[in-house]
Amino acid sequence: MNMMNSRIVGVGHYVPEKVVTNHDLEKMMDTNDEWIVERTGIKERRFIDHTKDTCSNMASKATKMALERAKLDINDIDLIVFATITPDYMFPGSGVLMQRELGLDKKTIPAIDIRNACSGFIYALSIADQFIKTGMYKTVAVVGAEIQSTALEFSDRQRHISVIFGDGAGAAILQATDEAGKGILSTHMHADGTFAEELYVKDPGSSRKQGERLTKEMLEGLSIKAHMNGNVVFKHAVVRFMEVIQEALVANKKSKEDVDLIIPHQANLRISNFIQQKLQLEEGKVYNNIQKYGNTTGASIPIAMSEAWAEGKIKENDIICLAAFGSGFTWASALIKW
Ligand code: UT7
């Protein structure tokens, strides 16, 4: 079979208008700007206005920006791959809602939902890449979108979680190319379910018996909220980020000097700084925008890619490395020649 490569031909993003600063959070719980900046790097994040923003409509806005930058039309899309852990509904997935929102002439293009949390966008990218390589689809919209804010609890017991997360959406349009050595050079994905409960939301899940999926006690308790063992997640993250970046370099016979920009999932500025120091990279080689948006889970990498591109930090023929780690645990990387 004659395999095609896939290329990212356009990137876009959308973030809600409402800016929530660390000082705003200080008024809601026992926290402070100094702690948040020192431990995470975050200064502010965006929260949705629920009269305007939904997970799927933020994704469709990001997709439209990516299409415009690629000089393509909505009707060019053959497949949607949508990464989110905060879908509009329990089911169906947000992919079909985005398809409806876009209002395509080709009304029945498939939509796949991916729920691999912070690694979701790279998982989605890898799936899209395989479909393009086999020739099944030519133009794929890969999106990551999250609404974390409406699930956060602004209380002292949840302060280690609620200061971190934010809302937003990002998208990349992938197209087939026959230019050798261009586009997505490789993707690597991993998972280790041993640690599933270190970062998860338990309820309302199907692990509960009949009639107990959502109880009054749950509404008061913490099982419907995100549980994160921050120290454990942090320790695994720094190891896995490094491993999966090295894996991408080795697989493509590249050295760290060949990489123009690393775009890590925006989990914590300390994690990004660790990557930069460990790889002994110069200032600016690891892209960060967590300061403005917090951790937007599956949306963080495509938002960062879109901003980096708009700032001229991603140019034709640059080697870009994406890397992520998160709930699952899952982790992944992609090496791209732009
Ligand atoms: O994106 C998915 C993957 N997620 C991650 O990669 C997150 C990884 N983990 C982290 O980023 C960090 O573990 C956190 C930012 C979540 C927490 O930072 P930390 O340096 O690990 O803090 P800690 O949990 O060890 O807490 C240190 C102290 C505690 O007080 P004591 O026990 O030392 O008195 C906490 O109660 O900081 C306290 N604390 C806070 N203080 C002010 C926890 N949250 C807050 C807060 N404001 N919001």
XYZ file of C-alpha atoms and ligand atoms in Angstrom:
386
model
C 0.000 0.000 0.000
C 1.253 3.475 -0.861
C 1.148 5.288 2.487
C 0.451 9.034 2.599
C 1.788 11.312 5.299
C -0.481 13.671 7.153
C 0.330 17.351 7.612
C -1.118 19.977 9.889
C -2.313 22.620 7.436
C -4.087 24.910 9.910
C -4.386 25.492 13.649
C -6.956 27.514 15.572
C -8.279 28.121 19.045
C -11.052 29.726 21.022
C -11.005 30.742 24.670
C -13.955 32.239 26.572
C -13.865 35.990 27.220
C -14.136 35.816 30.995
C -10.719 36.138 32.692
C -10.471 34.797 36.257
C -7.315 35.885 38.071
C -5.685 34.283 41.094
C -6.879 37.302 43.076
C -10.460 36.478 42.061
C -9.957 32.952 43.456
C -8.554 34.376 46.715
C -12.046 35.765 47.373
C -13.606 32.303 47.011
C -11.320 30.079 49.099
C -8.194 29.952 51.214
C -5.569 30.399 48.528
C -3.257 33.141 47.328
C -1.646 34.416 44.161
C 1.854 33.738 45.482
C 1.183 30.009 46.119
C -0.524 29.493 42.757
C 2.216 31.272 40.769
C 5.052 29.567 42.643
C 3.580 26.024 42.484
C 1.970 26.124 39.027
C 2.974 29.273 37.100
C -0.702 30.117 36.546
C -1.740 33.776 36.818
C -5.189 33.614 35.277
C -7.526 31.304 33.397
C -10.698 31.619 31.274
C -14.115 30.445 32.455
C -17.087 30.056 30.142
C -20.242 32.122 30.078
C -22.785 29.310 29.977
C -25.230 31.436 27.988
C -22.694 31.521 25.134
C -20.102 28.757 25.361
C -20.472 24.988 25.158
C -17.770 22.391 24.709
C -18.856 21.658 21.133
C -19.414 25.270 20.046
C -16.005 26.342 21.389
C -14.539 23.448 19.387
C -16.351 24.505 16.240
C -15.062 28.087 16.622
C -11.504 26.775 16.991
C -12.033 24.531 13.949
C -13.326 27.426 11.838
C -10.216 29.464 12.702
C -7.995 26.522 11.745
C -9.874 26.068 8.440
C -9.623 29.777 7.634
C -5.875 29.776 8.259
C -5.597 26.673 6.044
C -7.768 28.361 3.376
C -10.176 25.446 3.522
C -13.932 25.207 3.868
C -16.000 23.319 6.462
C -17.164 21.013 3.687
C -13.614 19.808 3.092
C -13.684 17.927 6.416
C -14.047 14.130 6.048
C -13.730 13.132 9.709
C -13.869 14.739 13.164
C -11.737 13.404 16.018
C -12.744 15.153 19.231
C -10.756 14.907 22.466
C -12.556 15.889 25.665
C -13.248 14.634 29.171
C -15.925 17.282 29.668
C -18.416 16.521 26.875
C -21.691 18.437 26.547
C -23.683 15.303 27.389
C -22.925 11.914 28.953
C -23.709 10.665 25.457
C -23.607 11.123 22.519
C -20.108 12.549 22.311
C -19.282 16.158 21.515
C -17.963 15.190 18.062
C -21.453 14.743 16.645
C -22.585 18.001 18.255
C -19.693 19.844 16.654
C -20.568 18.251 13.322
C -24.135 19.565 13.687
C -22.912 22.993 14.823
C -20.635 23.327 11.778
C -23.597 22.698 9.465
C -21.740 20.734 6.805
C -23.215 19.910 3.416
C -21.703 16.434 3.861
C -24.090 15.765 6.731
C -22.968 12.285 7.678
C -19.191 12.506 8.101
C -18.062 10.394 11.068
C -17.155 11.854 14.459
C -14.990 9.996 16.968
C -14.740 11.005 20.626
C -11.522 10.399 22.572
C -11.435 10.581 26.363
C -7.776 10.287 27.265
C -7.726 13.500 29.312
C -4.492 15.504 29.003
C -3.093 13.075 26.418
C -6.358 13.134 24.477
C -5.270 15.555 21.778
C -2.146 13.566 20.856
C -4.158 10.321 20.922
C -6.676 12.040 18.598
C -3.878 13.282 16.341
C -2.428 9.782 16.135
C -5.802 8.281 15.186
C -6.351 10.944 12.518
C -2.830 10.333 11.195
C -3.493 6.591 10.797
C -6.719 7.224 8.847
C -4.883 9.588 6.504
C -1.916 7.213 6.101
C -4.191 4.393 4.956
C -5.943 6.720 2.502
C -9.362 6.372 4.130
C -9.760 10.112 4.773
C -8.069 13.166 3.247
C -8.972 16.038 5.593
C -9.490 15.523 9.308
C -10.441 18.051 12.001
C -8.693 17.116 15.253
C -9.977 19.086 18.232
C -9.511 19.318 21.968
C -12.092 21.234 24.018
C -12.859 21.385 27.707
C -15.165 23.084 30.163
C -13.629 22.417 33.547
C -14.913 25.479 35.403
C -18.512 24.375 35.966
C -17.330 21.159 37.671
C -14.873 22.878 40.016
C -15.673 23.429 43.661
C -14.267 26.688 45.002
C -13.705 25.521 48.553
C -10.708 24.875 50.784
C -11.056 21.090 50.420
C -10.709 21.330 46.629
C -8.282 24.244 46.400
C -5.410 22.121 45.022
C -7.655 21.245 42.032
C -9.763 24.339 41.463
C -6.863 26.766 41.072
C -5.353 24.720 38.244
C -7.997 24.178 35.596
C -9.477 26.388 32.894
C -11.729 26.275 29.824
C -10.967 26.522 26.102
C -10.685 24.772 22.756
C -8.076 24.203 20.065
C -8.087 22.528 16.668
C -5.759 21.287 13.960
C -6.681 20.414 10.390
C -4.768 17.445 9.015
C -4.439 16.730 5.326
C -2.738 14.091 3.260
C 0.559 15.057 1.654
C 2.855 13.087 -0.631
C 5.860 15.277 0.238
C 8.354 12.843 1.750
C 9.651 13.603 5.243
C 6.994 16.246 5.891
C 4.122 16.330 8.362
C 3.582 13.996 11.291
C 6.796 11.981 11.465
C 5.658 9.757 14.325
C 3.299 9.436 17.257
C 3.898 7.359 20.377
C 1.151 6.540 22.869
C 1.285 4.832 26.259
C -1.013 3.981 29.147
C -0.655 2.444 32.598
C -4.030 1.766 34.186
C -2.382 0.848 37.503
C -2.663 4.519 38.364
C -6.218 5.150 37.131
C -7.457 6.326 40.533
C -4.606 8.794 41.133
C -6.418 11.328 38.935
C -10.090 10.626 38.239
C -13.739 11.420 38.759
C -15.512 8.365 40.154
C -19.198 9.249 39.955
C -21.721 9.001 38.437
C -20.114 5.949 36.855
C -21.320 2.522 35.807
C -19.235 0.945 38.577
C -22.172 1.710 40.888
C -25.062 -0.672 41.323
C -28.635 -0.103 40.186
C -30.218 2.941 41.781
C -26.908 4.180 43.265
C -25.339 5.845 40.319
C -26.124 9.291 41.675
C -27.183 9.606 45.310
C -27.857 12.565 47.604
C -24.692 11.652 49.549
C -22.627 11.888 46.382
C -23.832 15.423 45.761
C -22.426 16.481 49.140
C -19.261 14.393 48.953
C -16.156 14.407 46.817
C -16.726 11.382 44.572
C -18.381 13.501 41.854
C -15.396 15.896 41.951
C -11.972 15.394 40.416
C -9.629 13.559 42.744
C -5.934 14.205 42.130
C -3.006 12.908 44.112
C -0.918 15.856 42.930
C 2.471 14.677 44.193
C 2.162 11.217 42.620
C 0.941 12.688 39.327
C 3.778 15.212 39.305
C 6.480 12.572 39.944
C 5.232 10.302 37.157
C 4.676 13.231 34.795
C 8.278 14.439 34.836
C 9.588 10.918 34.110
C 7.074 10.051 31.385
C 7.341 13.431 29.624
C 11.095 12.941 29.266
C 10.758 9.298 28.158
C 8.170 9.954 25.486
C 10.058 12.968 24.066
C 13.249 10.856 23.870
C 11.244 8.044 22.249
C 10.092 10.445 19.510
C 13.648 11.687 18.902
C 15.195 8.200 18.789
C 12.482 6.842 16.461
C 13.220 9.643 13.981
C 17.006 9.667 14.431
C 16.858 13.261 15.618
C 18.705 14.973 18.436
C 17.289 17.596 20.780
C 19.222 20.200 18.760
C 17.059 19.362 15.730
C 13.890 20.358 17.585
C 12.748 23.947 17.047
C 9.957 23.932 19.626
C 8.583 21.566 22.255
C 4.919 22.092 23.079
C 4.093 20.190 26.252
C 0.608 19.743 27.654
C 0.205 22.750 29.955
C -0.072 20.935 33.301
C 2.289 22.937 35.453
C 5.002 25.472 34.561
C 7.357 23.579 36.869
C 6.965 20.476 34.662
C 7.753 22.505 31.512
C 10.769 24.088 33.192
C 11.960 20.650 34.296
C 11.815 19.426 30.666
C 13.763 22.483 29.495
C 16.451 22.039 32.150
C 16.789 18.263 31.716
C 17.176 18.593 27.959
C 19.419 21.644 28.473
C 17.405 23.662 26.009
C 17.761 27.379 25.589
C 15.068 29.796 26.759
C 12.024 29.834 24.458
C 12.434 26.290 23.115
C 9.653 25.010 25.346
C 6.377 26.817 24.714
C 4.234 27.866 27.679
C 0.942 29.685 27.936
C -0.342 28.101 31.159
C 0.196 31.517 32.783
C -2.860 32.820 30.861
C -5.109 29.791 30.595
C -4.300 27.351 33.401
C -4.549 23.652 32.594
C -7.196 23.142 29.903
C -6.655 19.353 29.773
C -7.263 18.045 26.221
C -7.393 21.570 24.802
C -4.039 22.779 26.082
C -1.790 21.493 23.278
C -3.902 22.717 20.331
C -4.431 26.123 22.006
C -0.669 26.376 22.542
C 0.062 25.259 18.952
C -2.351 27.840 17.590
C -0.846 30.674 19.639
C 2.739 29.605 18.901
C 1.930 29.550 15.172
C 0.281 33.000 15.328
C 3.327 34.382 17.185
C 5.612 33.117 14.400
C 7.200 30.488 16.652
C 6.200 27.668 14.289
C 7.396 28.076 10.712
C 7.435 25.921 7.596
C 9.880 23.006 7.959
C 10.325 23.504 11.725
C 10.567 20.360 13.832
C 7.922 20.507 16.547
C 7.583 18.028 19.386
C 4.256 17.649 21.204
C 4.172 15.747 24.505
C 1.518 15.036 27.113
C 0.890 13.193 30.344
C -2.257 12.850 32.413
C -5.093 10.818 33.853
C -4.977 7.104 33.138
C -2.071 7.408 33.456
C -1.674 8.072 29.754
C 1.172 9.795 27.981
C 2.077 10.452 24.359
C 4.249 12.404 21.941
C 4.191 13.490 18.317
C 7.121 14.665 16.216
C 6.128 16.932 13.356
C 7.977 18.524 10.450
C 5.707 21.516 9.837
O -2.852 17.802 33.726
C -2.939 16.529 34.259
C -1.782 16.196 35.040
N -1.743 16.979 36.256
C -0.582 17.338 36.720
O 0.429 17.080 36.098
C -0.548 18.001 38.073
C 0.657 17.546 38.802
N 0.704 18.051 40.165
C 0.904 19.358 40.457
O 0.973 20.187 39.568
C 1.110 19.736 41.884
O 1.161 18.559 42.679
C 0.032 20.695 42.464
C 0.148 22.042 41.807
C -1.352 20.123 42.260
C 0.233 20.881 43.956
O 1.539 21.386 44.185
P 2.486 20.718 45.267
O 3.727 21.469 45.265
O 2.554 19.238 44.932
O 1.709 20.984 46.608
P 1.188 19.942 47.705
O -0.028 19.252 47.202
O 2.336 19.124 48.181
O 0.742 20.935 48.857
C 1.681 21.763 49.548
C 0.925 22.658 50.505
C -0.057 21.907 51.404
O -0.030 22.505 52.672
P 0.828 21.849 53.891
O 0.256 20.482 54.069
O 2.247 21.833 53.404
O 0.566 22.781 55.022
C -1.392 22.195 50.761
O -2.476 22.124 51.668
O 0.151 23.620 49.797
C -1.206 23.602 50.262
N -2.090 23.950 49.163
C -2.445 25.219 48.876
N -2.158 26.394 49.452
C -2.692 27.497 48.897
C -2.657 23.115 48.240
N -3.386 23.827 47.380
C -3.279 25.123 47.732
C -3.799 26.332 47.210
N -3.481 27.485 47.835
N -4.592 26.369 46.123
